[in-house]
Coordinates of N, CA and C in Angstrom, one line a residue:
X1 N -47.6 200.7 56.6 CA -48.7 201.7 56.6 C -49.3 201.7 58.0
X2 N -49.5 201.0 59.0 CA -50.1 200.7 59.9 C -49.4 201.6 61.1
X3 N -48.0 201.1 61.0 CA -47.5 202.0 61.9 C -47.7 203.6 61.5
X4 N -47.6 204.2 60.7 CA -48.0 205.9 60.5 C -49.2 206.0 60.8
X5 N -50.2 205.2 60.9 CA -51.2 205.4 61.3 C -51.8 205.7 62.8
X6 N -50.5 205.1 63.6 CA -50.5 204.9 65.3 C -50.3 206.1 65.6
X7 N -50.7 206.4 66.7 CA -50.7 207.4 67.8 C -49.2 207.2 68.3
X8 N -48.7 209.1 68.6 CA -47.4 208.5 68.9 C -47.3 208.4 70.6
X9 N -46.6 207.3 70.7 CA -46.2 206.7 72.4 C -45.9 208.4 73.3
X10 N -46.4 207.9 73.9 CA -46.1 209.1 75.1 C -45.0 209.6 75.9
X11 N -44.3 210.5 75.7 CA -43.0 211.2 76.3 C -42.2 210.1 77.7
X12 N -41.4 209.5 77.8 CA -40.5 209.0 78.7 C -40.4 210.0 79.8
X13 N -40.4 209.6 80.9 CA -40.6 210.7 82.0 C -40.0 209.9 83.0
X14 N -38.5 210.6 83.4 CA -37.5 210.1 84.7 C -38.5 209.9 85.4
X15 N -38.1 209.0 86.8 CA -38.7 208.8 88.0 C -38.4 210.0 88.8
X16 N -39.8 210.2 89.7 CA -39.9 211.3 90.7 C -39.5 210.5 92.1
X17 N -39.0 210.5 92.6 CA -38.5 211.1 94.0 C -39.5 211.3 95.1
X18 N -39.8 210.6 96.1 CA -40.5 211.0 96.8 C -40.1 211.9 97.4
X19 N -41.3 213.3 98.0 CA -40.5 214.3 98.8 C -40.5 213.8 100.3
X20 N -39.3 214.9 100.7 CA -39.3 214.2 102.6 C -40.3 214.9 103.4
X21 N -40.8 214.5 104.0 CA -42.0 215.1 104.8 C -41.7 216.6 105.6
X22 N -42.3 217.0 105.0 CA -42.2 218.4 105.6 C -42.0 218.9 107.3
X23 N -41.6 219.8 107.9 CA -41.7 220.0 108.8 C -42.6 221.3 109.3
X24 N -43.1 221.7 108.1 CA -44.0 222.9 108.5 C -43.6 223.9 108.4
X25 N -42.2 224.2 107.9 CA -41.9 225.4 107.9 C -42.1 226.2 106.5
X26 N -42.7 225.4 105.7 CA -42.7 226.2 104.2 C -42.2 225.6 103.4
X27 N -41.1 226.8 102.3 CA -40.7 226.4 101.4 C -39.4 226.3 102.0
X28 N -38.8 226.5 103.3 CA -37.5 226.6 103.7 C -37.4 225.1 104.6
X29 N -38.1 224.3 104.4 CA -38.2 222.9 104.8 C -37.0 222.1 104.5
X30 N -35.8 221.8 105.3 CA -34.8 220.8 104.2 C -34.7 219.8 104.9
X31 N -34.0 218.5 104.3 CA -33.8 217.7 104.5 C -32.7 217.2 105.6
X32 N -31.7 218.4 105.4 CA -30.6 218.5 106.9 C -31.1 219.6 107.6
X33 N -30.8 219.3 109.2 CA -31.4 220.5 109.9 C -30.3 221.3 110.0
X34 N -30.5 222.6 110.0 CA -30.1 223.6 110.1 C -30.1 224.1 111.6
X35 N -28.9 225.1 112.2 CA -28.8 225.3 113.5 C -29.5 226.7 113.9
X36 N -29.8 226.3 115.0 CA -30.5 228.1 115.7 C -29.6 228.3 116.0
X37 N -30.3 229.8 115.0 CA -29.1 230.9 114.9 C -30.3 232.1 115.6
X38 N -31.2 231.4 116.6 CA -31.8 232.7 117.9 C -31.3 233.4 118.6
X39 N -31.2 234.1 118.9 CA -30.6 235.1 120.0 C -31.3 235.5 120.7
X40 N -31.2 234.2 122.4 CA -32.7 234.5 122.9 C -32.3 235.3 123.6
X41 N -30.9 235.6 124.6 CA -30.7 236.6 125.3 C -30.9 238.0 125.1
X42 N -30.5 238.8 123.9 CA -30.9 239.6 123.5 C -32.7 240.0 122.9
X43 N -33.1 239.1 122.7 CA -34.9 238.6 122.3 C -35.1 238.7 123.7
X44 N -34.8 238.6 125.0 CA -35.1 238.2 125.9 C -35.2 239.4 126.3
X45 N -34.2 239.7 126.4 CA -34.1 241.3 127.2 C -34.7 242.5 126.4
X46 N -34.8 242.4 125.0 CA -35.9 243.6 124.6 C -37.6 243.3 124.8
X47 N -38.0 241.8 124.9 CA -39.3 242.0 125.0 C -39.5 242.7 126.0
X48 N -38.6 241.9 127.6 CA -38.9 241.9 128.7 C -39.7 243.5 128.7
X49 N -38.2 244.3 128.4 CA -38.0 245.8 128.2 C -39.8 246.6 127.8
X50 N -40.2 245.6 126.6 CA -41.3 245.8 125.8 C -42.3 245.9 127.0
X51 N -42.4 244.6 127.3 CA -43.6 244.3 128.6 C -43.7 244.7 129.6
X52 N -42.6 245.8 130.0 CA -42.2 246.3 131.5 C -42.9 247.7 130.8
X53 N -42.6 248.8 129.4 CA -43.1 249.5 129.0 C -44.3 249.8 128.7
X54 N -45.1 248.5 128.4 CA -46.5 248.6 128.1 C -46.9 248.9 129.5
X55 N -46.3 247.8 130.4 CA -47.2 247.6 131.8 C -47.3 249.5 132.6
X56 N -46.3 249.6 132.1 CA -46.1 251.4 132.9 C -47.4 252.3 131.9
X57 N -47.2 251.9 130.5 CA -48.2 253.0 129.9 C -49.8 252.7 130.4
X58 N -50.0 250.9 130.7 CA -51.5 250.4 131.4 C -51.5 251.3 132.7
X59 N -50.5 250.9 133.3 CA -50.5 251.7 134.7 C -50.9 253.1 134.9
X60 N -50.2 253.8 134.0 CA -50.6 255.3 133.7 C -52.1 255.8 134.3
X61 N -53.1 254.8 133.5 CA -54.4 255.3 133.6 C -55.0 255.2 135.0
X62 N -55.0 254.0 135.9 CA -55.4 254.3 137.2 C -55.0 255.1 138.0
X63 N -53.5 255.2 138.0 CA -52.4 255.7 138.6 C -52.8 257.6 138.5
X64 N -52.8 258.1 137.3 CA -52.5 259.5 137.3 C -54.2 260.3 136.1
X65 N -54.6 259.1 135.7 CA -56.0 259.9 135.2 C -57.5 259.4 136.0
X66 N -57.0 258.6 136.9 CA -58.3 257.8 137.4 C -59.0 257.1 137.1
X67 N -58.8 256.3 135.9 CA -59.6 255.9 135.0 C -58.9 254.2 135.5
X68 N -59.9 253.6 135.2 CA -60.0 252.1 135.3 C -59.3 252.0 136.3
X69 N -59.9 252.6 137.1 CA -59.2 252.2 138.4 C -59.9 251.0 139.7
X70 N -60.0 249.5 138.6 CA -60.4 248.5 139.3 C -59.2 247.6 140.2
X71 N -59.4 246.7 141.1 CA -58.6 246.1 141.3 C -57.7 244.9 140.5
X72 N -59.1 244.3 139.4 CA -58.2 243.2 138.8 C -57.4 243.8 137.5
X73 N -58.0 245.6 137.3 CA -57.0 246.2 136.4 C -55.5 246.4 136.4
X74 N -55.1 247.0 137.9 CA -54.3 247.1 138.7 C -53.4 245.4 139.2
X75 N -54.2 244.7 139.3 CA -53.2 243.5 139.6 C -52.7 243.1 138.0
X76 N -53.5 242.9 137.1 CA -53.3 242.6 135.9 C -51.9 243.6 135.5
X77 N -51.8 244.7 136.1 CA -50.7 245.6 134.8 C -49.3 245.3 135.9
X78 N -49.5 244.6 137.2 CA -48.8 244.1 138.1 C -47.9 242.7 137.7
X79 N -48.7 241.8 137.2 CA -48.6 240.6 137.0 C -47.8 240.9 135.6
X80 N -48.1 242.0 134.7 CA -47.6 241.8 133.4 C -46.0 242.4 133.6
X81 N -46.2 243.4 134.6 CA -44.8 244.2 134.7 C -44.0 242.7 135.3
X82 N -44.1 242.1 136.5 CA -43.6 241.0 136.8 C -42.9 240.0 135.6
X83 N -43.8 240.0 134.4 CA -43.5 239.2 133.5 C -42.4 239.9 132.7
X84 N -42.9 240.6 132.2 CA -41.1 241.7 131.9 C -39.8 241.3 132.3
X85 N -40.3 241.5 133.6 CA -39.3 241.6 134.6 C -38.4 240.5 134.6
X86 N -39.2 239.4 134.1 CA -38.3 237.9 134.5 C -37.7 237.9 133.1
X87 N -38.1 238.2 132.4 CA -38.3 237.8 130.9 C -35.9 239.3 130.7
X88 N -36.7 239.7 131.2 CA -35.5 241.1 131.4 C -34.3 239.7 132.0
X89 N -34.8 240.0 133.5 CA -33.8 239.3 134.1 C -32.8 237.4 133.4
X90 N -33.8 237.0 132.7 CA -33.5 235.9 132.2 C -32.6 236.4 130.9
X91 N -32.7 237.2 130.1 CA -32.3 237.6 129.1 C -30.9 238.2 129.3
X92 N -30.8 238.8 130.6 CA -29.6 239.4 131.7 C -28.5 238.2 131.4
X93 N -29.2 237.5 132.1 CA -28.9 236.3 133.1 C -28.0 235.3 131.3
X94 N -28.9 235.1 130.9 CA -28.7 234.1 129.6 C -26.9 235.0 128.7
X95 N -27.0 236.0 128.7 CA -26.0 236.6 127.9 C -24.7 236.7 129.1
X96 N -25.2 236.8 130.5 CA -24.1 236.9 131.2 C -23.1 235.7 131.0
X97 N -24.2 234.6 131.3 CA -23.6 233.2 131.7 C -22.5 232.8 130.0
X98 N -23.3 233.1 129.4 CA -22.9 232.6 127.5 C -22.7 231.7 127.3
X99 N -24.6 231.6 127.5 CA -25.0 230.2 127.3 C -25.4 230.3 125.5
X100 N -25.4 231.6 124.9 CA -25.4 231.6 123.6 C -24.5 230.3 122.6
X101 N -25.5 229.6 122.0 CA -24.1 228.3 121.0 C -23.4 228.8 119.8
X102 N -22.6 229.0 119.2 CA -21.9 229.6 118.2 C -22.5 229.5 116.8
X103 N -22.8 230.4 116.1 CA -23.3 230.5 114.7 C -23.0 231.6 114.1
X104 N -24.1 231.8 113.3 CA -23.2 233.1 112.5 C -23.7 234.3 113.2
X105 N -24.7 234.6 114.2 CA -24.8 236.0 115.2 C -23.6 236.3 116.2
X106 N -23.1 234.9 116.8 CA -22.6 234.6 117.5 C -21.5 233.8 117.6
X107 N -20.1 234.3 116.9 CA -19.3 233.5 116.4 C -18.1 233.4 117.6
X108 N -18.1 232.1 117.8 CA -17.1 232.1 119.3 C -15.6 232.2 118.5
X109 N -15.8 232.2 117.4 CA -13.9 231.7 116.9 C -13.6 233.3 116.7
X110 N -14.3 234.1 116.4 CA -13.9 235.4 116.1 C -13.5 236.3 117.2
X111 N -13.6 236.0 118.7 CA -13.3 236.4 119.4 C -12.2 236.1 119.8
X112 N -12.1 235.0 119.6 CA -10.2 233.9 120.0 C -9.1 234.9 119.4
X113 N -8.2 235.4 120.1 CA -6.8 235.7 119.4 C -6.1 234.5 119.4
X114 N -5.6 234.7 118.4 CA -4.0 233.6 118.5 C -2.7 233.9 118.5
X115 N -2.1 233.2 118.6 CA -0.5 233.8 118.6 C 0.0 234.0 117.4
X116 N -0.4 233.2 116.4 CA 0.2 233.3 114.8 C -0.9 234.4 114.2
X117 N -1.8 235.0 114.9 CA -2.6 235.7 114.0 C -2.6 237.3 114.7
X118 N -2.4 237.4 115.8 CA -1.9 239.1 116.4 C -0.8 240.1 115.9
X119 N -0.4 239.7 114.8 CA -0.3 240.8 113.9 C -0.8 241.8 113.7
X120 N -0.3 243.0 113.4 CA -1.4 244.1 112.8 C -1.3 243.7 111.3
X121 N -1.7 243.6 110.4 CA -2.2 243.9 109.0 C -1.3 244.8 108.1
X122 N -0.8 244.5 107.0 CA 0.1 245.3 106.5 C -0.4 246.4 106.4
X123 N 0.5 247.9 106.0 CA -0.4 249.0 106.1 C -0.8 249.6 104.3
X124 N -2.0 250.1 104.3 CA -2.5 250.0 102.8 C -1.5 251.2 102.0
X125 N -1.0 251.0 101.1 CA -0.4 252.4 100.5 C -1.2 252.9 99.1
X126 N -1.6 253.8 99.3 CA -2.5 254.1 98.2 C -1.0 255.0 97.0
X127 N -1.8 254.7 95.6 CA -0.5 254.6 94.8 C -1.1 255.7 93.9
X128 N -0.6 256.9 93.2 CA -1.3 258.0 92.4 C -1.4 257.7 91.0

């Protein structure tokens, strides 16, 4: 009688796992690192592109409306066009050399021909 009278023991519960310390990225945090798959050459060469574009539309206003036509305005849309410019040139420069590392934007095997694989492909016959 004693025992029906007890409270029932509380649910068995597997052991947890400590998690691995995060690295800040979220929920996409894992445990193996994963490869950059950046594409700074191309990232390189559109900002640049970006920052050489703004620096022309800042320029516009001293240049052809008269407006803010200070000196540190004028050096400032100078300094940013400059930054473009490198940012361009580096981006040039990075895709010329191909210094890009292989991943999935950038797959060096897919460009390789081989000798057992320069075939053309059988040809499709469509059937009525």
């Amino acid at each position: 009688l004693s025992g029906l009278l007890r409270p029932p023991a509380p649910p068995v519960r597997a052991p947890v796992k400590a998690a691995a310390p995060s690295s800040g990225r979220g929920s996409r945090a894992h445990t193996c690192a994963m490869p950059c798959e950046c594409q700074v050459g191309l990232s390189s060469i559109f900002a640049g592109l970006f920052v050489i574009l703004a620096a022309g539309v800042f320029t516009f206003f001293p240049a052809f409306l008269d407006m803010f036509n200070y000196p540190w305005y004028i050096s400032l849309c100078w300094i940013w066009f400059f930054i473009g410019l490198s940012l361009t040139a580096i981006g040039c420069i990075y895709e010329a050399m191909g210094c890009q590392q292989g991943g999935r934007w950038h797959n060096a095997k897919a460009s390789e021909v081989q000798a057992e694989d320069a075939e053309a492909p059988a040809p499709y016959i469509m059937i009525n």
